[in-house]
Coordinates of C-alpha atoms in Angstrom, one line a residue:
M1 CA 82.5 50.6 -12.8
R2 CA 85.8 51.4 -11.5
R3 CA 88.7 48.9 -12.2
T4 CA 91.0 48.1 -9.4
T5 CA 94.3 48.7 -10.7
P6 CA 97.0 46.2 -9.6
V7 CA 99.0 49.0 -7.4
A8 CA 95.4 49.5 -6.1
A9 CA 94.8 45.7 -5.5
A10 CA 98.4 45.4 -3.6
G11 CA 97.2 48.4 -1.2
L12 CA 94.0 46.5 -0.9
A13 CA 95.8 43.2 0.2
A14 CA 97.7 45.3 2.6
V15 CA 95.1 46.6 4.4
V16 CA 93.3 43.2 4.6
T17 CA 96.5 41.4 5.8
A18 CA 96.9 44.4 8.5
A19 CA 93.0 44.2 9.5
F20 CA 93.1 40.1 9.8
G21 CA 96.9 39.1 10.1
A22 CA 99.2 37.2 7.8
G23 CA 97.8 33.9 9.4
V24 CA 94.4 34.0 8.6
A25 CA 93.1 31.5 5.9
E26 CA 92.0 32.9 2.4
G27 CA 88.5 31.0 3.1
T28 CA 88.2 32.8 6.4
R29 CA 89.1 36.3 4.8
E30 CA 86.2 35.6 2.3
M31 CA 83.8 34.2 5.1
A32 CA 84.4 37.4 7.1
A33 CA 83.7 39.7 3.8
L34 CA 80.8 37.7 3.3
L35 CA 79.3 37.9 6.6
R36 CA 79.9 42.0 6.7
E37 CA 77.9 41.9 3.4
R38 CA 75.1 40.2 5.0
A39 CA 74.9 42.1 8.3
A40 CA 74.5 45.2 5.8
R41 CA 71.6 43.7 4.1
V42 CA 69.5 43.4 7.4
D43 CA 66.2 45.6 7.8
P44 CA 66.2 46.6 11.5
S45 CA 62.2 46.9 11.4
K46 CA 62.2 43.2 11.1
L47 CA 64.7 41.9 13.5
P48 CA 63.3 42.1 16.9
Y49 CA 66.0 40.6 18.8
L50 CA 69.1 42.9 17.8
V51 CA 69.9 46.5 16.7
N52 CA 67.4 47.9 19.1
D53 CA 68.9 51.2 19.4
R54 CA 68.6 51.4 15.4
R55 CA 65.1 50.6 15.8
A56 CA 64.6 53.0 18.5
E57 CA 65.9 55.8 16.7
A58 CA 63.5 54.8 13.6
I59 CA 60.6 55.1 15.7
A60 CA 61.9 58.2 17.1
R61 CA 61.8 59.7 13.5
A62 CA 58.2 58.6 12.9
L63 CA 57.1 60.1 16.0
A64 CA 57.9 63.3 14.4
E65 CA 55.2 63.0 11.9
P66 CA 51.5 63.8 12.5
M67 CA 49.1 60.7 13.5
P68 CA 46.1 59.8 15.3
A69 CA 46.5 60.0 19.2
N70 CA 45.9 56.0 19.9
R71 CA 48.9 55.4 17.0
R72 CA 51.2 57.9 18.9
F73 CA 50.2 56.2 22.0
A74 CA 51.5 52.7 20.6
L75 CA 54.5 54.1 18.9
R76 CA 55.7 55.6 21.8
Y77 CA 55.3 52.5 24.0
D78 CA 57.3 50.5 21.3
H79 CA 60.0 53.3 21.5
A80 CA 60.2 53.1 25.2
T81 CA 60.6 49.1 24.8
E82 CA 63.1 49.3 22.6
L83 CA 64.9 51.8 24.4
V84 CA 64.9 49.4 27.4
N85 CA 66.2 46.4 25.2
A86 CA 68.8 48.5 23.8
G87 CA 70.0 48.9 27.3
R88 CA 69.5 52.8 27.1
F89 CA 67.8 52.6 30.5
E90 CA 67.7 56.6 31.4
D91 CA 66.3 57.4 28.0
A92 CA 63.9 54.7 28.6
Q93 CA 62.8 55.9 31.9
T94 CA 62.4 59.5 30.3
A95 CA 60.0 58.1 27.5
L96 CA 58.1 56.1 29.7
A97 CA 57.6 59.3 31.8
E98 CA 56.1 61.1 28.9
L99 CA 54.0 58.0 28.1
Q100 CA 52.7 57.8 31.8
R101 CA 51.5 61.5 31.6
D102 CA 49.8 61.0 28.2
A103 CA 47.9 57.9 29.8
E104 CA 47.0 59.9 32.8
A105 CA 45.7 62.5 30.7
L106 CA 43.4 60.3 28.9
G107 CA 41.6 59.6 32.0
P108 CA 41.4 57.3 34.8
D109 CA 40.1 54.4 32.9
A110 CA 42.8 55.0 30.2
W111 CA 45.3 54.7 33.2
R112 CA 43.5 51.8 34.6
R113 CA 43.8 49.9 31.5
A114 CA 47.4 50.8 30.4
G115 CA 49.1 51.6 34.0
P116 CA 50.3 48.1 34.8
M117 CA 51.8 47.6 31.1
L118 CA 53.6 50.7 31.4
L119 CA 54.8 50.4 34.7
M120 CA 56.1 46.8 34.1
V121 CA 58.4 48.2 31.4
K122 CA 59.6 50.7 33.7
A123 CA 60.4 48.2 36.4
V124 CA 62.2 46.0 33.9
A125 CA 64.2 49.1 33.0
H126 CA 65.1 49.7 36.4
L127 CA 65.7 45.7 37.2
R128 CA 68.2 45.8 34.2
K129 CA 70.0 48.8 35.0
G130 CA 70.7 47.3 38.7
E131 CA 71.8 44.1 36.8
Q132 CA 74.1 45.8 34.7
D133 CA 75.7 48.3 37.3
N134 CA 76.1 44.9 39.6
C135 CA 76.3 41.7 37.8
N136 CA 77.8 43.1 34.5
M137 CA 80.1 45.8 35.6
A138 CA 80.9 44.5 39.1
N139 CA 81.2 40.9 38.6
T140 CA 81.6 38.5 41.3
R141 CA 81.6 34.5 41.9
Q142 CA 77.7 34.7 43.2
S143 CA 76.6 37.4 40.7
C144 CA 73.1 36.5 39.2
L145 CA 72.7 33.1 41.1
L146 CA 69.5 32.2 42.6
P147 CA 68.8 32.6 45.3
I148 CA 71.1 35.7 45.4
R149 CA 73.0 35.9 48.5
G150 CA 76.4 36.7 49.7
T151 CA 78.8 39.0 46.9
G152 CA 75.8 38.6 44.5
V153 CA 73.7 41.2 46.5
H154 CA 73.9 44.6 44.6
A155 CA 76.5 47.2 45.9
R156 CA 74.7 49.7 43.7
T157 CA 71.2 49.7 45.0
E158 CA 69.5 52.2 42.8
G159 CA 68.0 50.0 40.2
S160 CA 66.4 47.6 42.4
S161 CA 65.3 49.8 45.1
R162 CA 63.4 52.0 42.1
A163 CA 62.3 48.9 40.5
I164 CA 60.9 47.8 44.1
E165 CA 58.5 51.2 44.2
V166 CA 57.1 50.7 40.5
L167 CA 56.3 46.9 41.0
R168 CA 54.3 47.6 44.4
Q169 CA 52.5 50.1 42.2
V170 CA 51.6 47.3 39.9
L171 CA 50.7 44.8 42.6
E172 CA 48.2 47.5 44.2
M173 CA 46.6 48.2 40.9
D174 CA 46.5 44.4 40.1
P175 CA 47.2 42.1 43.1
S176 CA 46.7 39.2 40.8
N177 CA 49.7 40.1 38.6
L178 CA 52.2 37.0 39.0
R179 CA 55.0 38.6 36.8
A180 CA 55.0 41.5 39.0
R181 CA 55.0 39.5 42.3
W182 CA 57.9 37.5 40.9
L183 CA 59.9 40.2 40.0
L184 CA 59.6 41.6 43.3
N185 CA 60.9 39.0 45.2
I186 CA 63.8 38.9 42.7
A187 CA 64.5 42.7 43.3
H188 CA 64.3 42.3 47.3
M189 CA 66.9 39.1 46.9
T190 CA 69.0 41.5 45.0
L191 CA 69.1 44.0 47.8
G192 CA 69.6 41.1 50.3
G193 CA 65.7 41.9 51.9
Y194 CA 64.4 38.5 50.6
P195 CA 62.1 37.2 52.3
D196 CA 61.7 39.5 55.4
R197 CA 61.2 42.8 53.7
V198 CA 58.6 41.1 50.9
P199 CA 55.1 42.0 52.1
P200 CA 53.7 38.8 53.4
E201 CA 50.7 38.8 51.0
W202 CA 53.1 38.9 47.8
V203 CA 56.3 36.7 49.4
I204 CA 57.5 33.6 47.5
P205 CA 58.3 31.0 50.2
T206 CA 62.0 30.2 50.8
A207 CA 60.8 26.5 50.3
A208 CA 60.1 27.2 46.6
F209 CA 64.2 27.7 45.9
A210 CA 65.6 24.9 48.3
A211 CA 67.3 21.8 46.4
E212 CA 65.6 18.6 46.7
Y213 CA 68.8 17.2 47.0
P214 CA 71.6 19.5 48.0
L215 CA 74.6 18.8 46.2
P216 CA 78.3 20.7 46.7
R217 CA 78.2 23.9 45.5
F218 CA 80.0 24.8 41.9
T219 CA 81.9 27.7 42.2
N220 CA 81.7 30.2 39.3
V221 CA 85.6 30.7 38.5
A222 CA 85.4 32.5 35.3
H223 CA 87.0 35.8 36.6
D224 CA 89.8 33.9 38.2
V225 CA 91.0 31.8 35.2
G226 CA 90.6 34.4 32.6
L227 CA 87.0 33.8 31.2
H228 CA 85.3 37.0 32.4
I229 CA 83.6 38.0 29.0
Q230 CA 80.6 39.6 28.0
G231 CA 78.3 38.1 25.3
L232 CA 74.7 37.9 24.2
S233 CA 73.2 34.5 23.3
G234 CA 75.5 32.2 21.9
G235 CA 77.4 28.8 22.0
A236 CA 80.0 27.3 23.7
I237 CA 82.5 24.0 23.4
L238 CA 84.9 22.6 25.8
D239 CA 87.2 20.2 23.8
D240 CA 90.7 19.7 23.3
F241 CA 91.2 21.7 20.1
D242 CA 95.0 21.5 20.2
G243 CA 96.0 18.2 21.1
D244 CA 98.0 18.9 24.3
G245 CA 95.0 17.0 26.6
R246 CA 93.8 19.9 28.0
L247 CA 90.2 21.2 27.7
D248 CA 90.1 24.3 25.3
L249 CA 87.1 26.6 24.9
V250 CA 85.3 28.3 21.8
V251 CA 82.7 30.9 22.5
S252 CA 80.4 32.7 20.2
A253 CA 77.7 35.3 20.4
I254 CA 74.9 36.4 18.0
G255 CA 75.4 39.9 17.5
F256 CA 76.8 40.7 14.0
E257 CA 80.1 42.3 15.3
D258 CA 80.5 39.6 18.3
P259 CA 83.7 37.7 17.3
L260 CA 84.6 34.0 17.6
R261 CA 86.8 33.7 20.6
F262 CA 89.3 30.7 21.2
F263 CA 90.8 30.2 24.8
R264 CA 93.6 28.0 24.9
N265 CA 93.9 25.8 28.2
L266 CA 97.3 26.8 29.8
G267 CA 97.5 23.9 32.3
N268 CA 97.7 26.2 35.2
G269 CA 94.1 26.8 35.9
R270 CA 94.1 29.8 33.6
F271 CA 92.7 30.2 29.8
E272 CA 94.6 32.6 27.4
D273 CA 92.6 34.5 24.5
R274 CA 94.1 33.4 21.3
S275 CA 91.5 34.2 19.0
Q276 CA 93.7 36.1 16.6
A277 CA 96.6 33.4 16.8
A278 CA 93.9 31.0 16.0
G279 CA 93.2 32.7 12.5
L280 CA 89.7 33.2 13.6
A281 CA 89.4 37.1 12.5
G282 CA 86.3 38.0 11.2
E283 CA 84.5 35.0 12.2
T284 CA 81.5 36.9 13.7
G285 CA 78.0 36.0 15.1
G286 CA 76.7 32.7 15.8
L287 CA 73.9 31.5 18.0
N288 CA 75.2 27.9 18.3
L289 CA 78.3 25.8 17.9
I290 CA 78.7 21.8 17.5
Q291 CA 82.2 20.1 17.1
A292 CA 83.0 16.9 15.2
D293 CA 86.2 15.5 13.4
Y294 CA 84.3 15.6 10.1
D295 CA 87.5 14.8 8.1
N296 CA 88.6 12.1 10.2
D297 CA 92.4 13.9 10.8
G298 CA 92.1 13.4 14.4
H299 CA 91.5 17.0 15.3
T300 CA 88.0 18.4 16.4
D301 CA 86.6 20.8 13.9
V302 CA 83.7 23.5 14.7
L303 CA 80.6 24.4 13.0
V304 CA 79.0 27.9 13.8
L305 CA 75.4 28.2 13.1
R306 CA 73.6 31.5 12.2
G307 CA 70.7 33.3 11.5
G308 CA 68.3 31.6 14.2
W309 CA 65.0 33.8 15.4
F310 CA 65.9 36.3 12.7
G311 CA 63.4 35.0 10.1
T312 CA 63.9 36.2 6.5
Q313 CA 66.6 38.5 7.9
G314 CA 68.6 35.3 9.0
E315 CA 69.7 34.4 5.5
F316 CA 73.3 33.8 6.9
P317 CA 75.9 31.1 6.2
V318 CA 77.0 28.6 8.5
S319 CA 81.0 28.4 8.9
L320 CA 82.9 25.0 9.0
L321 CA 86.1 25.7 10.7
R322 CA 88.6 23.0 10.1
N323 CA 91.1 22.4 12.9
L324 CA 94.7 22.4 11.4
G325 CA 96.0 20.8 14.5
D326 CA 98.7 23.4 15.4
G327 CA 96.1 25.6 17.2
T328 CA 94.7 27.5 14.3
F329 CA 91.6 27.0 12.1
A330 CA 90.5 27.8 8.3
D331 CA 86.9 28.4 7.1
V332 CA 86.4 26.0 4.6
T333 CA 82.8 26.4 4.1
K334 CA 83.0 27.4 0.8
A335 CA 85.7 24.5 -0.3
A336 CA 83.5 21.8 1.3
G337 CA 80.3 23.0 -0.5
L338 CA 78.4 24.0 2.5
I339 CA 77.7 27.7 1.7
R340 CA 73.8 28.1 2.1
F341 CA 71.6 30.8 3.5
A342 CA 68.9 30.2 5.8
P343 CA 68.3 31.1 9.5
T344 CA 69.3 28.1 11.9
Q345 CA 70.6 27.6 15.4
T346 CA 70.7 23.6 15.3
A347 CA 72.4 21.0 13.5
V348 CA 73.7 17.4 14.3
W349 CA 76.6 15.4 12.8
L350 CA 75.7 11.8 12.0
D351 CA 77.3 9.1 9.7
Y352 CA 73.7 8.1 8.6
D353 CA 74.9 5.8 5.7
G354 CA 77.6 3.9 8.1
D355 CA 80.5 4.5 5.6
G356 CA 82.7 5.9 8.7
W357 CA 82.4 9.6 7.7
L358 CA 80.3 12.0 9.7
D359 CA 77.4 13.6 7.5
L360 CA 75.7 16.8 8.9
F361 CA 71.9 17.7 9.1
I362 CA 70.9 21.2 9.8
G363 CA 67.6 22.2 11.0
N364 CA 66.2 25.7 9.3
E365 CA 63.9 28.0 10.6
S366 CA 60.7 28.2 8.0
Q367 CA 57.8 30.5 8.8
P368 CA 54.9 31.8 6.7
D369 CA 57.1 34.5 4.9
G370 CA 60.1 32.5 4.6
L371 CA 60.6 28.6 3.6
Y372 CA 64.1 26.9 4.4
P373 CA 63.7 23.3 4.0
C374 CA 66.2 21.3 6.4
Q375 CA 69.6 20.1 4.7
L376 CA 71.2 16.7 4.7
F377 CA 75.0 17.0 3.9
H378 CA 76.7 13.7 2.7
N379 CA 80.3 13.7 3.5
E380 CA 82.1 12.6 0.3
R381 CA 85.3 11.7 2.0
D382 CA 87.4 14.2 0.1
G383 CA 86.6 17.4 2.5
T384 CA 83.4 18.0 0.5
F385 CA 79.7 17.6 1.0
T386 CA 76.7 17.1 -1.1
E387 CA 73.1 18.0 -0.3
R388 CA 70.9 15.1 -0.1
A389 CA 67.7 16.1 2.0
A390 CA 65.0 15.4 -0.6
E391 CA 66.7 12.1 -1.7
V392 CA 66.3 10.8 1.7
G393 CA 63.1 12.2 2.6
L394 CA 64.7 14.7 5.4
D395 CA 63.8 18.0 3.3
V396 CA 61.5 19.3 6.2
T397 CA 60.2 22.8 6.1
E398 CA 59.4 23.4 9.6
F399 CA 60.5 26.1 12.5
V400 CA 63.3 23.5 13.8
K401 CA 64.5 24.8 16.9
G402 CA 66.4 21.4 17.8
V403 CA 68.1 18.2 16.3
V404 CA 69.4 15.3 17.8
S405 CA 70.4 12.0 16.4
A406 CA 70.8 8.6 18.2
D407 CA 69.8 4.8 17.3
Y408 CA 66.5 4.6 19.1
D409 CA 65.5 1.4 17.6
D410 CA 68.9 -0.5 18.0
D411 CA 69.3 -1.5 14.5
G412 CA 72.8 -0.4 13.9
R413 CA 71.6 3.0 12.1
P414 CA 71.5 6.4 13.4
D415 CA 68.0 8.2 13.6
L416 CA 66.9 11.7 13.6
Y417 CA 64.7 13.9 16.1
L418 CA 63.5 17.4 15.1
S419 CA 62.0 19.4 17.8
R420 CA 59.7 22.3 16.3
G421 CA 58.5 25.8 17.9
T422 CA 55.0 24.9 17.2
G423 CA 53.4 21.7 16.1
P424 CA 54.1 17.9 16.8
N425 CA 57.8 16.9 16.8
L426 CA 59.3 14.6 14.4
L427 CA 61.0 11.3 14.6
F428 CA 62.9 10.0 11.6
R429 CA 63.8 6.5 11.2
N430 CA 66.7 5.6 9.2
D431 CA 65.3 2.7 7.1
G432 CA 68.4 1.9 5.4
P433 CA 69.1 1.5 1.5
S434 CA 66.6 0.3 -0.9
G435 CA 66.0 -0.1 -4.3
E436 CA 68.2 -0.1 -7.5
P437 CA 70.6 1.7 -7.5
P438 CA 70.1 1.7 -3.6
R439 CA 69.3 4.8 -1.9
W440 CA 69.0 5.5 1.8
R441 CA 65.7 6.7 3.2
F442 CA 64.1 7.8 6.4
S443 CA 60.6 7.4 7.4
E444 CA 58.7 9.9 10.0
R445 CA 57.4 7.7 13.0
A446 CA 56.9 10.3 16.2
R447 CA 53.3 9.4 16.5
E448 CA 53.8 5.7 16.2
A449 CA 56.9 5.9 18.9
G450 CA 54.8 8.3 21.2
V451 CA 57.2 11.2 21.2
S452 CA 55.3 14.1 19.2
E453 CA 55.1 16.2 22.4
P454 CA 55.7 19.0 23.8
T455 CA 54.2 20.9 20.8
R456 CA 55.8 24.0 21.6
S457 CA 59.4 23.0 22.2
F458 CA 63.2 23.8 21.8
S459 CA 66.5 22.0 22.7
A460 CA 66.4 18.0 23.1
L461 CA 68.7 15.4 23.9
F462 CA 69.1 11.7 23.6
F463 CA 70.8 9.8 26.8
D464 CA 70.4 6.5 28.4
Y465 CA 69.2 8.1 31.6
D466 CA 68.2 4.8 33.3
N467 CA 71.5 2.7 32.4
D468 CA 69.4 0.2 30.3
G469 CA 71.2 0.3 27.3
R470 CA 68.6 1.9 25.1
Q471 CA 68.7 5.7 24.3
D472 CA 66.2 7.7 26.2
L473 CA 64.8 11.1 25.0
Y474 CA 64.4 14.4 26.7
V475 CA 62.5 17.3 25.2
N476 CA 62.7 21.0 26.3
G477 CA 59.5 22.7 26.6
F478 CA 59.1 26.6 25.8
A479 CA 56.7 29.5 25.4
A480 CA 56.8 30.5 29.1
M481 CA 56.9 33.5 30.8
A482 CA 58.1 34.9 34.1
E483 CA 54.4 34.4 35.7
D484 CA 54.1 31.0 34.2
V485 CA 57.4 30.1 36.3
A486 CA 56.1 31.7 39.4
A487 CA 52.8 30.1 39.3
D488 CA 54.8 26.6 38.9
Y489 CA 56.8 27.6 42.1
L490 CA 53.5 28.4 44.0
G491 CA 51.6 25.3 42.9
L492 CA 49.2 27.6 40.8
P493 CA 47.6 26.5 37.6
T494 CA 49.3 27.5 34.4
S495 CA 48.7 26.3 30.6
A496 CA 52.6 26.9 30.3
E497 CA 54.2 24.2 28.1
R498 CA 56.3 21.4 30.2
P499 CA 59.4 19.2 29.0
R500 CA 59.1 15.6 28.4
L501 CA 61.1 12.7 29.1
F502 CA 60.4 9.6 27.1
R503 CA 61.7 6.2 28.2
N504 CA 63.2 4.1 25.7
R505 CA 61.2 0.6 26.2
G506 CA 62.4 -1.1 23.1
G507 CA 60.9 -2.0 19.9
G508 CA 60.9 1.4 18.5
T509 CA 58.4 2.9 21.3
F510 CA 58.6 5.4 24.4
E511 CA 56.7 5.9 27.4
D512 CA 56.1 9.3 28.9
V513 CA 57.7 9.2 32.3
T514 CA 58.1 12.9 33.0
R515 CA 55.9 13.4 35.9
D516 CA 57.4 10.0 37.7
A517 CA 60.9 11.4 37.0
G518 CA 60.0 14.7 38.9
L519 CA 60.8 16.6 35.6
Y520 CA 57.0 17.9 35.0
R521 CA 58.2 21.5 35.9
V522 CA 57.7 25.1 33.8
M523 CA 61.3 25.7 32.4
P524 CA 61.2 28.1 29.2
A525 CA 64.3 26.2 28.3
M526 CA 66.6 27.2 25.3
G527 CA 69.5 24.7 26.2
V528 CA 70.1 21.4 28.0
N529 CA 72.9 19.0 28.5
F530 CA 73.7 15.9 30.5
G531 CA 76.6 14.6 32.6
D532 CA 77.3 12.7 35.9
L533 CA 77.4 15.7 38.2
D534 CA 78.0 13.6 41.4
N535 CA 79.9 10.6 39.7
D536 CA 77.5 8.2 41.1
G537 CA 77.3 6.6 37.5
F538 CA 73.9 7.9 36.3
L539 CA 73.3 11.0 34.0
D540 CA 71.8 14.1 35.3
I541 CA 70.9 17.2 33.3
Y542 CA 71.1 21.0 33.4
V543 CA 68.7 23.0 31.9
G544 CA 69.3 26.7 30.5
T545 CA 66.1 29.0 30.5
G546 CA 65.2 32.1 29.4
N547 CA 63.5 34.0 26.2
P548 CA 64.2 37.3 24.8
D549 CA 61.5 39.1 27.0
L550 CA 63.6 41.1 29.6
S551 CA 61.3 40.3 32.3
T552 CA 62.0 36.6 31.9
L553 CA 64.4 36.8 35.1
V554 CA 64.2 32.9 35.7
P555 CA 66.5 30.4 37.3
N556 CA 68.5 27.7 35.3
R557 CA 67.8 24.1 36.5
M558 CA 69.8 21.2 37.6
F559 CA 68.1 17.8 38.2
R560 CA 70.1 14.8 39.7
N561 CA 69.3 11.7 38.4
D562 CA 68.8 9.2 41.7
G563 CA 69.4 6.1 39.9
G564 CA 67.0 4.4 42.3
V565 CA 65.7 0.9 41.1
G566 CA 62.4 1.0 39.9
S567 CA 61.7 4.5 40.9
R568 CA 64.0 6.5 38.3
T569 CA 63.3 10.2 39.2

């Protein structure tokens, strides 16, 4: 092995300083190097939600080899889909045209079977091209807000116009195709032609999109205040990170090279990008963020969660960013004893043993080909953590998509709820210490408490929606596509999963009040949060929808809590 001479080492240090800046902490530099090394290990063929361009190129190389006709057809379909997902829409249309010729050459039966599927990929490519040309590249205050209107209507019409042509072909071949019907209405909406230009037999009534309780509109001011940024699937935190009394913003994105960004609130209605000055250079990736003052110094710290959805390719570390109180951060993950390699996008801070210091539970994503037990890190009150999940009965090995904590049984100890991607959810009661020497233990009580559903779920939250002083529980349903959302809007049957709202009735049990509360809707939701949107003293919720399939163009949902005595809707 070639050794680094002192001169070479000095040169390397100069390069690193130039790349990251002199203000970047050593732990942050080490994390940046570790993230680059982990990203280089990823196998694109096993990572469906990123590096689509690399996967498309690999498929193109495979297509150059001899193979049976049916195998080639399937591979060419995959190639076209990857090109769409990579945003290479023109290349995708070329590939789809070739694929369509192949299908038509196989005879009318083959085209009848494969045609709608191929045409849907083609339509989505056109729709997303329209979105890129208008919503992304020419963003306005009303871009991409359903129902689309005003300045949200596309100025560049080619994408949606072509999508309409293709979607009509699909519906002529298969009039029952709800996904095509839904997207046809969306496409006309982007061109200002909804509902008048949608054929009557395929129109979705305007009443479906009407607010049940109109509130004053919330205006999208991102462009005006300096927050007009692009990012794919990430987290966001609004908090006062520099102690000046104003809410700042930290934003992450999932890509391996997507930087963590810190925006300081200037107090004049605008934000300033202070990412480099904050010492965050090299901190990349992160599907979610959570904040807490883990070291009790009065400054809000940040935890970055990585690897979610990536399976065995998601063996990435979290980052614990200590807020130094002067507008800068230092990555202390290694020093704190939190280096671990597992896919996750969910965690929660809680003081499970009541010692006045926040501990950390991380929900990992296990699948048959990769098992990653969840972790509970005990705060040792000196800036370090010790892993104790197995000791307390929390070494759960499941596909965990949401973790929240509250004292649901009013015994003074925080409990844990785990939402699973598949299967019954889990509620762990904090039983406190027992034995000699005394050890803290948790016991699973979901079925007993009545909160094991939905069986295909995602994010969750504890909140007191009925103001009775007890923590209620909301859990998002998942596993729904655009056609399921369309069916729900149209009042048609669908087997898609729905959320649950569980009212805490005391005594450690809950009742399912989802239908009575008006929340039994199809919402493929990845995120949810609560707040009092209209200042009436009752907590409302906002639901962020979507899934990685690019045809899932469905609206986010906001639900107002009417606070009515007895109705609780």
